[in-house]
Amino acid sequence: MTDGLRSRELRVTTGGREVVHDLTGECAAFLAEEAAGAAGLLNVFVPHATAGIAILETGAGSDEDLLAALRDLLPADDRWRHRHGSPGHGRDHVLPALVPPHATLPVVDGRMALGTWQSICLVDTNRDNPDRRVRLSFLG
């Protein structure tokens, strides 16, 4: 690790249900400690084969709309070749192709340069694994 890279792992419990979990507050707290008013990049990464990171509006229904769209695109039925776990679990392994497991954001003056309504979210449709790790890394 170089002197310019700082990293921290978060633990998130999703409760064994489909969820869009807002990480924006945790990301801001990490940058308040680690960025010290600097410019750079924040990378958010989930090291799981069945979860992703999305930037979207939350609290106005968009998070539920995203889950509904994913249910339409990736139904939890028996069409999937990947068949271990709960019924339809194979679709969870396709999710990261649509909602990637990472996002990189610009940091200006120690804060994320997000738009007014943007939030950083963990997207998890895997009901079989309620315990998730999220890696935050600041390069500045």
N, CA, C and O atoms as a GROMACS GRO file, in nm:
protein
  560
    1MET      N    1   0.084  -0.118   0.000
    1MET     CA    2   0.000   0.000   0.000
    1MET      C    3   0.089   0.124   0.000
    1MET      O    4   0.188   0.130   0.072
    2THR      N    5   0.053   0.221  -0.080
    2THR     CA    6   0.131   0.345  -0.084
    2THR      C    7   0.080   0.441   0.022
    2THR      O    8  -0.026   0.419   0.081
    3ASP      N    9   0.156   0.547   0.048
    3ASP     CA   10   0.114   0.647   0.145
    3ASP      C   11  -0.012   0.717   0.102
    3ASP      O   12  -0.088   0.764   0.188
    4GLY      N   13  -0.039   0.728  -0.028
    4GLY     CA   14  -0.156   0.799  -0.078
    4GLY      C   15  -0.284   0.717  -0.080
    4GLY      O   16  -0.390   0.772  -0.109
    5LEU      N   17  -0.277   0.588  -0.048
    5LEU     CA   18  -0.395   0.502  -0.050
    5LEU      C   19  -0.435   0.465   0.092
    5LEU      O   20  -0.355   0.412   0.169
    6ARG      N   21  -0.560   0.495   0.125
    6ARG     CA   22  -0.613   0.457   0.255
    6ARG      C   23  -0.738   0.374   0.232
    6ARG      O   24  -0.816   0.402   0.142
    7SER      N   25  -0.757   0.271   0.314
    7SER     CA   26  -0.863   0.176   0.289
    7SER      C   27  -0.926   0.130   0.419
    7SER      O   28  -0.861   0.126   0.524
    8ARG      N   29  -1.054   0.094   0.411
    8ARG     CA   30  -1.127   0.044   0.528
    8ARG      C   31  -1.234  -0.053   0.478
    8ARG      O   32  -1.291  -0.036   0.370
    9GLU      N   33  -1.260  -0.154   0.560
    9GLU     CA   34  -1.366  -0.249   0.527
    9GLU      C   35  -1.486  -0.224   0.616
    9GLU      O   36  -1.473  -0.212   0.738
   10LEU      N   37  -1.604  -0.216   0.555
   10LEU     CA   38  -1.729  -0.206   0.627
   10LEU      C   39  -1.794  -0.343   0.632
   10LEU      O   40  -1.776  -0.424   0.541
   11ARG      N   41  -1.869  -0.369   0.736
   11ARG     CA   42  -1.953  -0.488   0.745
   11ARG      C   43  -2.098  -0.442   0.737
   11ARG      O   44  -2.139  -0.352   0.810
   12VAL      N   45  -2.174  -0.505   0.649
   12VAL     CA   46  -2.314  -0.470   0.630
   12VAL      C   47  -2.397  -0.597   0.642
   12VAL      O   48  -2.368  -0.697   0.576
   13THR      N   49  -2.500  -0.593   0.724
   13THR     CA   50  -2.594  -0.704   0.735
   13THR      C   51  -2.720  -0.665   0.661
   13THR      O   52  -2.786  -0.566   0.696
   14THR      N   53  -2.755  -0.743   0.560
   14THR     CA   54  -2.871  -0.711   0.477
   14THR      C   55  -2.998  -0.780   0.524
   14THR      O   56  -3.106  -0.749   0.474
   15GLY      N   57  -2.988  -0.871   0.619
   15GLY     CA   58  -3.107  -0.932   0.676
   15GLY      C   59  -3.167  -1.045   0.595
   15GLY      O   60  -3.280  -1.086   0.621
   16GLY      N   61  -3.095  -1.096   0.497
   16GLY     CA   62  -3.145  -1.210   0.421
   16GLY      C   63  -3.263  -1.176   0.331
   16GLY      O   64  -3.348  -1.262   0.306
   17ARG      N   65  -3.270  -1.052   0.283
   17ARG     CA   66  -3.377  -1.011   0.191
   17ARG      C   67  -3.315  -0.924   0.083
   17ARG      O   68  -3.203  -0.876   0.098
   18GLU      N   69  -3.387  -0.905  -0.027
   18GLU     CA   70  -3.340  -0.814  -0.132
   18GLU      C   71  -3.335  -0.674  -0.075
   18GLU      O   72  -3.428  -0.628  -0.008
   19VAL      N   73  -3.223  -0.604  -0.101
   19VAL     CA   74  -3.208  -0.474  -0.038
   19VAL      C   75  -3.121  -0.380  -0.122
   19VAL      O   76  -3.028  -0.422  -0.190
   20VAL      N   77  -3.154  -0.252  -0.115
   20VAL     CA   78  -3.067  -0.144  -0.159
   20VAL      C   79  -3.029  -0.071  -0.032
   20VAL      O   80  -3.112  -0.003   0.029
   21HIS      N   81  -2.904  -0.085   0.009
   21HIS     CA   82  -2.857  -0.030   0.137
   21HIS      C   83  -2.771   0.093   0.110
   21HIS      O   84  -2.668   0.084   0.042
   22ASP      N   85  -2.812   0.206   0.160
   22ASP     CA   86  -2.742   0.334   0.138
   22ASP      C   87  -2.611   0.337   0.218
   22ASP      O   88  -2.612   0.324   0.341
   23LEU      N   89  -2.500   0.354   0.148
   23LEU     CA   90  -2.366   0.361   0.208
   23LEU      C   91  -2.310   0.503   0.212
   23LEU      O   92  -2.197   0.523   0.256
   24THR      N   93  -2.388   0.601   0.167
   24THR     CA   94  -2.337   0.736   0.152
   24THR      C   95  -2.281   0.793   0.282
   24THR      O   96  -2.174   0.854   0.282
   25GLY      N   97  -2.352   0.774   0.391
   25GLY     CA   98  -2.306   0.825   0.521
   25GLY      C   99  -2.174   0.763   0.564
   25GLY      O  100  -2.086   0.832   0.614
   26GLU      N  101  -2.161   0.632   0.545
   26GLU     CA  102  -2.036   0.563   0.581
   26GLU      C  103  -1.921   0.611   0.493
   26GLU      O  104  -1.808   0.627   0.541
   27CYS      N  105  -1.949   0.634   0.364
   27CYS     CA  106  -1.846   0.684   0.273
   27CYS      C  107  -1.802   0.824   0.314
   27CYS      O  108  -1.683   0.855   0.315
   28ALA      N  109  -1.899   0.910   0.348
   28ALA     CA  110  -1.866   1.047   0.390
   28ALA      C  111  -1.784   1.046   0.519
   28ALA      O  112  -1.690   1.124   0.533
   29ALA      N  113  -1.820   0.960   0.613
   29ALA     CA  114  -1.745   0.951   0.739
   29ALA      C  115  -1.602   0.904   0.714
   29ALA      O  116  -1.507   0.955   0.774
   30PHE      N  117  -1.586   0.806   0.627
   30PHE     CA  118  -1.453   0.757   0.590
   30PHE      C  119  -1.368   0.869   0.532
   30PHE      O  120  -1.253   0.887   0.570
   31LEU      N  121  -1.426   0.946   0.439
   31LEU     CA  122  -1.352   1.056   0.377
   31LEU      C  123  -1.321   1.167   0.477
   31LEU      O  124  -1.215   1.229   0.468
   32ALA      N  125  -1.410   1.193   0.570
   32ALA     CA  126  -1.384   1.295   0.673
   32ALA      C  127  -1.260   1.260   0.753
   32ALA      O  128  -1.184   1.348   0.794
   33GLU      N  129  -1.239   1.131   0.776
   33GLU     CA  130  -1.122   1.085   0.852
   33GLU      C  131  -0.997   1.073   0.765
   33GLU      O  132  -0.887   1.106   0.809
   34GLU      N  133  -1.014   1.025   0.644
   34GLU     CA  134  -0.899   0.986   0.563
   34GLU      C  135  -0.859   1.084   0.454
   34GLU      O  136  -0.742   1.087   0.415
   35ALA      N  137  -0.952   1.165   0.403
   35ALA     CA  138  -0.919   1.253   0.291
   35ALA      C  139  -0.863   1.387   0.337
   35ALA      O  140  -0.788   1.451   0.263
   36ALA      N  141  -0.897   1.430   0.458
   36ALA     CA  142  -0.843   1.554   0.516
   36ALA      C  143  -0.848   1.673   0.419
   36ALA      O  144  -0.751   1.746   0.405
   37GLY      N  145  -0.962   1.691   0.354
   37GLY     CA  146  -0.980   1.804   0.264
   37GLY      C  147  -0.911   1.792   0.130
   37GLY      O  148  -0.907   1.888   0.054
   38ALA      N  149  -0.857   1.676   0.100
   38ALA     CA  150  -0.781   1.656  -0.023
   38ALA      C  151  -0.870   1.620  -0.141
   38ALA      O  152  -0.988   1.588  -0.125
   39ALA      N  153  -0.812   1.627  -0.259
   39ALA     CA  154  -0.876   1.579  -0.381
   39ALA      C  155  -0.824   1.439  -0.411
   39ALA      O  156  -0.712   1.404  -0.374
   40GLY      N  157  -0.906   1.360  -0.477
   40GLY     CA  158  -0.863   1.226  -0.513
   40GLY      C  159  -0.980   1.144  -0.563
   40GLY      O  160  -1.074   1.198  -0.622
   41LEU      N  161  -0.973   1.014  -0.540
   41LEU     CA  162  -1.076   0.922  -0.585
   41LEU      C  163  -1.118   0.831  -0.470
   41LEU      O  164  -1.034   0.784  -0.394
   42LEU      N  165  -1.248   0.809  -0.459
   42LEU     CA  166  -1.302   0.710  -0.367
   42LEU      C  167  -1.348   0.591  -0.449
   42LEU      O  168  -1.427   0.606  -0.542
   43ASN      N  169  -1.298   0.474  -0.415
   43ASN     CA  170  -1.345   0.351  -0.477
   43ASN      C  171  -1.424   0.273  -0.373
   43ASN      O  172  -1.381   0.256  -0.259
   44VAL      N  173  -1.542   0.226  -0.414
   44VAL     CA  174  -1.628   0.144  -0.330
   44VAL      C  175  -1.639   0.009  -0.400
   44VAL      O  176  -1.678   0.003  -0.516
   45PHE      N  177  -1.604  -0.099  -0.329
   45PHE     CA  178  -1.597  -0.231  -0.390
   45PHE      C  179  -1.660  -0.334  -0.296
   45PHE      O  180  -1.632  -0.335  -0.176
   46VAL      N  181  -1.743  -0.420  -0.351
   46VAL     CA  182  -1.801  -0.530  -0.274
   46VAL      C  183  -1.743  -0.661  -0.328
   46VAL      O  184  -1.768  -0.696  -0.443
   47PRO      N  185  -1.665  -0.733  -0.245
   47PRO     CA  186  -1.598  -0.855  -0.292
   47PRO      C  187  -1.688  -0.978  -0.282
   47PRO      O  188  -1.653  -1.077  -0.217
   48HIS      N  189  -1.802  -0.970  -0.346
   48HIS     CA  190  -1.898  -1.081  -0.347
   48HIS      C  191  -1.945  -1.105  -0.488
   48HIS      O  192  -1.956  -1.011  -0.567
   49ALA      N  193  -1.974  -1.229  -0.523
   49ALA     CA  194  -2.018  -1.264  -0.658
   49ALA      C  195  -2.167  -1.241  -0.679
   49ALA      O  196  -2.219  -1.268  -0.788
   50THR      N  197  -2.236  -1.193  -0.577
   50THR     CA  198  -2.382  -1.179  -0.587
   50THR      C  199  -2.431  -1.045  -0.534
   50THR      O  200  -2.543  -1.037  -0.482
   51ALA      N  201  -2.351  -0.940  -0.545
   51ALA     CA  202  -2.392  -0.807  -0.499
   51ALA      C  203  -2.325  -0.703  -0.588
   51ALA      O  204  -2.229  -0.733  -0.658
   52GLY      N  205  -2.377  -0.582  -0.583
   52GLY     CA  206  -2.321  -0.475  -0.664
   52GLY      C  207  -2.328  -0.341  -0.593
   52GLY      O  208  -2.386  -0.329  -0.485
   53ILE      N  209  -2.268  -0.241  -0.656
   53ILE     CA  210  -2.268  -0.103  -0.605
   53ILE      C  211  -2.337  -0.017  -0.711
   53ILE      O  212  -2.302  -0.022  -0.828
   54ALA      N  213  -2.434   0.062  -0.668
   54ALA     CA  214  -2.507   0.150  -0.760
   54ALA      C  215  -2.509   0.292  -0.704
   54ALA      O  216  -2.505   0.313  -0.583
   55ILE      N  217  -2.514   0.387  -0.794
   55ILE     CA  218  -2.533   0.528  -0.756
   55ILE      C  219  -2.671   0.566  -0.807
   55ILE      O  220  -2.696   0.567  -0.928
   56LEU      N  221  -2.759   0.598  -0.714
   56LEU     CA  222  -2.896   0.632  -0.750
   56LEU      C  223  -2.961   0.713  -0.638
   56LEU      O  224  -2.907   0.725  -0.528
   57GLU      N  225  -3.076   0.768  -0.668
   57GLU     CA  226  -3.155   0.839  -0.568
   57GLU      C  227  -3.220   0.736  -0.476
   57GLU      O  228  -3.267   0.633  -0.523
   58THR      N  229  -3.223   0.765  -0.347
   58THR     CA  230  -3.290   0.676  -0.252
   58THR      C  231  -3.397   0.755  -0.177
   58THR      O  232  -3.396   0.878  -0.176
   59GLY      N  233  -3.489   0.682  -0.115
   59GLY     CA  234  -3.588   0.746  -0.030
   59GLY      C  235  -3.710   0.798  -0.102
   59GLY      O  236  -3.808   0.834  -0.037
   60ALA      N  237  -3.708   0.803  -0.235
   60ALA     CA  238  -3.823   0.852  -0.310
   60ALA      C  239  -3.886   0.740  -0.393
   60ALA      O  240  -3.967   0.765  -0.482
   61GLY      N  241  -3.847   0.617  -0.363
   61GLY     CA  242  -3.900   0.502  -0.435
   61GLY      C  243  -3.808   0.442  -0.538
   61GLY      O  244  -3.834   0.331  -0.586
   62SER      N  245  -3.700   0.511  -0.573
   62SER     CA  246  -3.609   0.459  -0.676
   62SER      C  247  -3.541   0.330  -0.632
   62SER      O  248  -3.515   0.243  -0.715
   63ASP      N  249  -3.512   0.317  -0.503
   63ASP     CA  250  -3.449   0.195  -0.454
   63ASP      C  251  -3.543   0.075  -0.474
   63ASP      O  252  -3.499  -0.031  -0.517
   64GLU      N  253  -3.671   0.091  -0.442
   64GLU     CA  254  -3.768  -0.016  -0.465
   64GLU      C  255  -3.791  -0.038  -0.615
   64GLU      O  256  -3.809  -0.151  -0.659
   65ASP      N  257  -3.789   0.071  -0.693
   65ASP     CA  258  -3.802   0.056  -0.839
   65ASP      C  259  -3.686  -0.025  -0.896
   65ASP      O  260  -3.707  -0.108  -0.985
   66LEU      N  261  -3.566  -0.002  -0.845
   66LEU     CA  262  -3.450  -0.080  -0.892
   66LEU      C  263  -3.470  -0.227  -0.861
   66LEU      O  264  -3.449  -0.312  -0.948
   67LEU      N  265  -3.510  -0.260  -0.739
   67LEU     CA  266  -3.532  -0.400  -0.704
   67LEU      C  267  -3.642  -0.462  -0.790
   67LEU      O  268  -3.631  -0.578  -0.831
   68ALA      N  269  -3.749  -0.386  -0.818
   68ALA     CA  270  -3.857  -0.437  -0.903
   68ALA      C  271  -3.806  -0.462  -1.046
   68ALA      O  272  -3.840  -0.563  -1.107
   69ALA      N  273  -3.724  -0.370  -1.098
   69ALA     CA  274  -3.668  -0.388  -1.232
   69ALA      C  275  -3.578  -0.511  -1.237
   69ALA      O  276  -3.580  -0.586  -1.334
   70LEU      N  277  -3.498  -0.531  -1.132
   70LEU     CA  278  -3.411  -0.648  -1.127
   70LEU      C  279  -3.494  -0.777  -1.119
   70LEU      O  280  -3.456  -0.878  -1.179
   71ARG      N  281  -3.605  -0.775  -1.047
   71ARG     CA  282  -3.693  -0.892  -1.042
   71ARG      C  283  -3.750  -0.922  -1.181
   71ARG      O  284  -3.764  -1.038  -1.220
   72ASP      N  285  -3.783  -0.815  -1.257
   72ASP     CA  286  -3.834  -0.835  -1.393
   72ASP      C  287  -3.726  -0.890  -1.486
   72ASP      O  288  -3.751  -0.980  -1.565
   73LEU      N  289  -3.605  -0.832  -1.476
   73LEU     CA  290  -3.495  -0.875  -1.562
   73LEU      C  291  -3.437  -1.010  -1.522
   73LEU      O  292  -3.397  -1.089  -1.608
   74LEU      N  293  -3.432  -1.036  -1.393
   74LEU     CA  294  -3.369  -1.156  -1.338
   74LEU      C  295  -3.467  -1.227  -1.244
   74LEU      O  296  -3.450  -1.220  -1.123
   75PRO      N  297  -3.568  -1.295  -1.299
   75PRO     CA  298  -3.667  -1.360  -1.212
   75PRO      C  299  -3.604  -1.471  -1.128
   75PRO      O  300  -3.513  -1.541  -1.172
   76ALA      N  301  -3.654  -1.485  -1.007
   76ALA     CA  302  -3.605  -1.590  -0.916
   76ALA      C  303  -3.685  -1.717  -0.945
   76ALA      O  304  -3.770  -1.757  -0.866
   77ASP      N  305  -3.655  -1.780  -1.058
   77ASP     CA  306  -3.724  -1.904  -1.095
   77ASP      C  307  -3.622  -2.011  -1.131
   77ASP      O  308  -3.504  -1.996  -1.100
   78ASP      N  309  -3.666  -2.116  -1.196
   78ASP     CA  310  -3.578  -2.231  -1.220
   78ASP      C  311  -3.507  -2.228  -1.356
   78ASP      O  312  -3.457  -2.331  -1.400
   79ARG      N  313  -3.502  -2.112  -1.423
   79ARG     CA  314  -3.437  -2.104  -1.554
   79ARG      C  315  -3.285  -2.104  -1.548
   79ARG      O  316  -3.219  -2.127  -1.649
   80TRP      N  317  -3.228  -2.080  -1.432
   80TRP     CA  318  -3.084  -2.059  -1.418
   80TRP      C  319  -3.008  -2.190  -1.407
   80TRP      O  320  -3.053  -2.282  -1.339
   81ARG      N  321  -2.894  -2.199  -1.474
   81ARG     CA  322  -2.810  -2.318  -1.468
   81ARG      C  323  -2.739  -2.329  -1.334
   81ARG      O  324  -2.716  -2.438  -1.283
   82HIS      N  325  -2.705  -2.215  -1.278
   82HIS     CA  326  -2.643  -2.212  -1.144
   82HIS      C  327  -2.755  -2.238  -1.044
   82HIS      O  328  -2.841  -2.152  -1.024
   83ARG      N  329  -2.756  -2.356  -0.979
   83ARG     CA  330  -2.875  -2.399  -0.906
   83ARG      C  331  -2.857  -2.422  -0.756
   83ARG      O  332  -2.952  -2.465  -0.692
   84HIS      N  333  -2.743  -2.398  -0.699
   84HIS     CA  334  -2.735  -2.420  -0.554
   84HIS      C  335  -2.804  -2.305  -0.481
   84HIS      O  336  -2.832  -2.201  -0.540
   85GLY      N  337  -2.830  -2.324  -0.354
   85GLY     CA  338  -2.892  -2.218  -0.275
   85GLY      C  339  -3.043  -2.214  -0.290
   85GLY      O  340  -3.104  -2.311  -0.336
   86SER      N  341  -3.102  -2.102  -0.253
   86SER     CA  342  -3.248  -2.089  -0.258
   86SER      C  343  -3.295  -2.087  -0.403
   86SER      O  344  -3.215  -2.062  -0.494
   87PRO      N  345  -3.424  -2.114  -0.427
   87PRO     CA  346  -3.475  -2.115  -0.565
   87PRO      C  347  -3.448  -1.983  -0.637
   87PRO      O  348  -3.473  -1.875  -0.583
   88GLY      N  349  -3.396  -1.994  -0.758
   88GLY     CA  350  -3.365  -1.876  -0.837
   88GLY      C  351  -3.233  -1.809  -0.803
   88GLY      O  352  -3.204  -1.701  -0.855
   89HIS      N  353  -3.153  -1.870  -0.716
   89HIS     CA  354  -3.028  -1.808  -0.671
   89HIS      C  355  -2.931  -1.782  -0.786
   89HIS      O  356  -2.845  -1.694  -0.776
   90GLY      N  357  -2.944  -1.857  -0.896
   90GLY     CA  358  -2.856  -1.834  -1.010
   90GLY      C  359  -2.862  -1.692  -1.062
   90GLY      O  360  -2.763  -1.639  -1.111
   91ARG      N  361  -2.979  -1.628  -1.050
   91ARG     CA  362  -2.993  -1.489  -1.095
   91ARG      C  363  -2.906  -1.395  -1.014
   91ARG      O  364  -2.860  -1.293  -1.066
   92ASP      N  365  -2.881  -1.428  -0.887
   92ASP     CA  366  -2.796  -1.343  -0.803
   92ASP      C  367  -2.654  -1.337  -0.856
   92ASP      O  368  -2.585  -1.237  -0.839
   93HIS      N  369  -2.612  -1.446  -0.921
   93HIS     CA  370  -2.477  -1.449  -0.978
   93HIS      C  371  -2.467  -1.372  -1.110
   93HIS      O  372  -2.356  -1.344  -1.157
   94VAL      N  373  -2.580  -1.338  -1.170
   94VAL     CA  374  -2.582  -1.258  -1.292
   94VAL      C  375  -2.588  -1.108  -1.257
   94VAL      O  376  -2.548  -1.024  -1.337
   95LEU      N  377  -2.637  -1.077  -1.138
   95LEU     CA  378  -2.655  -0.938  -1.096
   95LEU      C  379  -2.532  -0.849  -1.118
   95LEU      O  380  -2.548  -0.739  -1.171
   96PRO      N  381  -2.409  -0.892  -1.082
   96PRO     CA  382  -2.294  -0.802  -1.099
   96PRO      C  383  -2.263  -0.764  -1.243
   96PRO      O  384  -2.188  -0.669  -1.267
   97ALA      N  385  -2.320  -0.836  -1.340
   97ALA     CA  386  -2.303  -0.795  -1.480
   97ALA      C  387  -2.389  -0.673  -1.511
   97ALA      O  388  -2.358  -0.597  -1.603
   98LEU      N  389  -2.496  -0.652  -1.434
   98LEU     CA  390  -2.586  -0.538  -1.454
   98LEU      C  391  -2.561  -0.427  -1.352
   98LEU      O  392  -2.569  -0.309  -1.386
   99VAL      N  393  -2.530  -0.465  -1.230
   99VAL     CA  394  -2.496  -0.370  -1.123
   99VAL      C  395  -2.355  -0.408  -1.080
   99VAL      O  396  -2.338  -0.500  -1.000
  100PRO      N  397  -2.253  -0.340  -1.132
  100PRO     CA  398  -2.115  -0.383  -1.109
  100PRO      C  399  -2.077  -0.381  -0.960
  100PRO      O  400  -2.139  -0.310  -0.881
  101PRO      N  401  -1.977  -0.459  -0.923
  101PRO     CA  402  -1.938  -0.467  -0.783
  101PRO      C  403  -1.850  -0.351  -0.736
  101PRO      O  404  -1.786  -0.360  -0.631
  102HIS      N  405  -1.847  -0.242  -0.812
  102HIS     CA  406  -1.761  -0.129  -0.775
  102HIS      C  407  -1.814   0.002  -0.832
  102HIS      O  408  -1.892   0.004  -0.927
  103ALA      N  409  -1.769   0.110  -0.771
  103ALA     CA  410  -1.793   0.245  -0.824
  103ALA      C  411  -1.675   0.331  -0.781
  103ALA      O  412  -1.623   0.315  -0.671
  104THR      N  413  -1.634   0.421  -0.868
  104THR     CA  414  -1.527   0.515  -0.836
  104THR      C  415  -1.583   0.656  -0.851
  104THR      O  416  -1.642   0.691  -0.954
  105LEU      N  417  -1.561   0.737  -0.748
  105LEU     CA  418  -1.616   0.872  -0.745
  105LEU      C  419  -1.507   0.974  -0.724
  105LEU      O  420  -1.410   0.948  -0.652
  106PRO      N  421  -1.520   1.092  -0.786
  106PRO     CA  422  -1.425   1.200  -0.758
  106PRO      C  423  -1.448   1.256  -0.618
  106PRO      O  424  -1.560   1.264  -0.569
  107VAL      N  425  -1.338   1.293  -0.556
  107VAL     CA  426  -1.340   1.356  -0.424
  107VAL      C  427  -1.277   1.494  -0.440
  107VAL      O  428  -1.166   1.506  -0.491
  108VAL      N  429  -1.350   1.596  -0.398
  108VAL     CA  430  -1.304   1.734  -0.408
  108VAL      C  431  -1.312   1.796  -0.267
  108VAL      O  432  -1.416   1.789  -0.202
  109ASP      N  433  -1.203   1.855  -0.223
  109ASP     CA  434  -1.198   1.914  -0.089
  109ASP      C  435  -1.243   1.815   0.019
  109ASP      O  436  -1.309   1.854   0.116
  110GLY      N  437  -1.208   1.688   0.002
  110GLY     CA  438  -1.237   1.586   0.102
  110GLY      C  439  -1.379   1.532   0.101
  110GLY      O  440  -1.417   1.455   0.189
  111ARG      N  441  -1.459   1.573   0.001
  111ARG     CA  442  -1.598   1.527  -0.006
  111ARG      C  443  -1.629   1.468  -0.143
  111ARG      O  444  -1.571   1.509  -0.244
  112MET      N  445  -1.720   1.371  -0.145
  112MET     CA  446  -1.761   1.310  -0.270
  112MET      C  447  -1.829   1.415  -0.358
  112MET      O  448  -1.910   1.494  -0.308
  113ALA      N  449  -1.798   1.415  -0.484
  113ALA     CA  450  -1.860   1.508  -0.579
  113ALA      C  451  -1.984   1.444  -0.639
  113ALA      O  452  -1.993   1.422  -0.760
  114LEU      N  453  -2.081   1.414  -0.552
  114LEU     CA  454  -2.207   1.354  -0.594
  114LEU      C  455  -2.305   1.463  -0.635
  114LEU      O  456  -2.296   1.576  -0.589
  115GLY      N  457  -2.399   1.428  -0.722
  115GLY     CA  458  -2.508   1.518  -0.754
  115GLY      C  459  -2.605   1.527  -0.637
  115GLY      O  460  -2.599   1.447  -0.544
  116THR      N  461  -2.693   1.623  -0.643
  116THR     CA  462  -2.784   1.652  -0.533
  116THR      C  463  -2.859   1.530  -0.483
  116THR      O  464  -2.872   1.512  -0.362
  117TRP      N  465  -2.909   1.447  -0.572
  117TRP     CA  466  -2.994   1.335  -0.531
  117TRP      C  467  -2.922   1.201  -0.537
  117TRP      O  468  -2.986   1.097  -0.520
  118GLN      N  469  -2.793   1.201  -0.560
  118GLN     CA  470  -2.721   1.074  -0.575
  118GLN      C  471  -2.677   1.018  -0.440
  118GLN      O  472  -2.632   1.091  -0.352
  119SER      N  473  -2.691   0.887  -0.428
  119SER     CA  474  -2.644   0.813  -0.311
  119SER      C  475  -2.564   0.692  -0.360
  119SER      O  476  -2.586   0.645  -0.472
  120ILE      N  477  -2.474   0.644  -0.277
  120ILE     CA  478  -2.395   0.524  -0.308
  120ILE      C  479  -2.460   0.409  -0.234
  120ILE      O  480  -2.477   0.414  -0.112
  121CYS      N  481  -2.496   0.304  -0.307
  121CYS     CA  482  -2.574   0.196  -0.246
  121CYS      C  483  -2.517   0.058  -0.277
  121CYS      O  484  -2.469   0.031  -0.386
  122LEU      N  485  -2.526  -0.028  -0.177
  122LEU     CA  486  -2.503  -0.171  -0.194
  122LEU      C  487  -2.634  -0.231  -0.243
  122LEU      O  488  -2.738  -0.210  -0.181
  123VAL      N  489  -2.629  -0.305  -0.352
  123VAL     CA  490  -2.747  -0.373  -0.406
  123VAL      C  491  -2.724  -0.522  -0.386
  123VAL      O  492  -2.629  -0.580  -0.438
  124ASP      N  493  -2.814  -0.584  -0.309
  124ASP     CA  494  -2.797  -0.724  -0.272
  124ASP      C  495  -2.930  -0.797  -0.289
  124ASP      O  496  -3.026  -0.770  -0.216
  125THR      N  497  -2.938  -0.888  -0.385
  125THR     CA  498  -3.059  -0.968  -0.406
  125THR      C  499  -3.044  -1.108  -0.350
  125THR      O  500  -3.139  -1.187  -0.357
  126ASN      N  501  -2.929  -1.140  -0.295
  126ASN     CA  502  -2.899  -1.276  -0.247
  126ASN      C  503  -2.951  -1.294  -0.104
  126ASN      O  504  -2.892  -1.243  -0.009
  127ARG      N  505  -3.060  -1.366  -0.091
  127ARG     CA  506  -3.118  -1.390   0.041
  127ARG      C  507  -3.041  -1.494   0.120
  127ARG      O  508  -3.064  -1.510   0.240
  128ASP      N  509  -2.949  -1.566   0.055
  128ASP     CA  510  -2.874  -1.672   0.122
  128ASP      C  511  -2.752  -1.620   0.200
  128ASP      O  512  -2.698  -1.693   0.282
  129ASN      N  513  -2.710  -1.496   0.175
  129ASN     CA  514  -2.590  -1.444   0.240
  129ASN      C  515  -2.618  -1.304   0.296
  129ASN      O  516  -2.601  -1.205   0.225
  130PRO      N  517  -2.662  -1.294   0.421
  130PRO     CA  518  -2.697  -1.163   0.476
  130PRO      C  519  -2.579  -1.081   0.527
  130PRO      O  520  -2.596  -0.966   0.567
  131ASP      N  521  -2.459  -1.138   0.527
  131ASP     CA  522  -2.341  -1.067   0.580
  131ASP      C  523  -2.250  -1.028   0.466
  131ASP      O  524  -2.195  -1.113   0.396
  132ARG      N  525  -2.233  -0.896   0.448
  132ARG     CA  526  -2.154  -0.845   0.337
  132ARG      C  527  -2.038  -0.759   0.384
  132ARG      O  528  -2.043  -0.698   0.491
  133ARG      N  529  -1.934  -0.757   0.303
  133ARG     CA  530  -1.820  -0.669   0.326
  133ARG      C  531  -1.816  -0.568   0.213
  133ARG      O  532  -1.845  -0.601   0.098
  134VAL      N  533  -1.779  -0.446   0.245
  134VAL     CA  534  -1.763  -0.341   0.145
  134VAL      C  535  -1.630  -0.274   0.172
  134VAL      O  536  -1.605  -0.230   0.284
  135ARG      N  537  -1.545  -0.266   0.070
  135ARG     CA  538  -1.413  -0.204   0.083
  135ARG      C  539  -1.419  -0.060   0.031
  135ARG      O  540  -1.453  -0.037  -0.084
  136LEU      N  541  -1.385   0.035   0.118
  136LEU     CA  542  -1.373   0.175   0.079
  136LEU      C  543  -1.224   0.206   0.066
  136LEU      O  544  -1.146   0.174   0.156
  137SER      N  545  -1.184   0.268  -0.044
  137SER     CA  546  -1.044   0.306  -0.064
  137SER      C  547  -1.039   0.448  -0.116
  137SER      O  548  -1.110   0.485  -0.209
  138PHE      N  549  -0.953   0.528  -0.054
  138PHE     CA  550  -0.931   0.667  -0.099
  138PHE      C  551  -0.789   0.678  -0.151
  138PHE      O  552  -0.693   0.644  -0.082
  139LEU      N  553  -0.778   0.728  -0.273
  139LEU     CA  554  -0.648   0.755  -0.332
  139LEU      C  555  -0.639   0.905  -0.355
  139LEU      O  556  -0.715   0.961  -0.435
  140GLY      N  557  -0.548   0.969  -0.286
  140GLY     CA  558  -0.537   1.113  -0.299
  140GLY      C  559  -0.401   1.164  -0.263
  140GLY      O  560  -0.376   1.284  -0.269
   0.00000   0.00000   0.00000
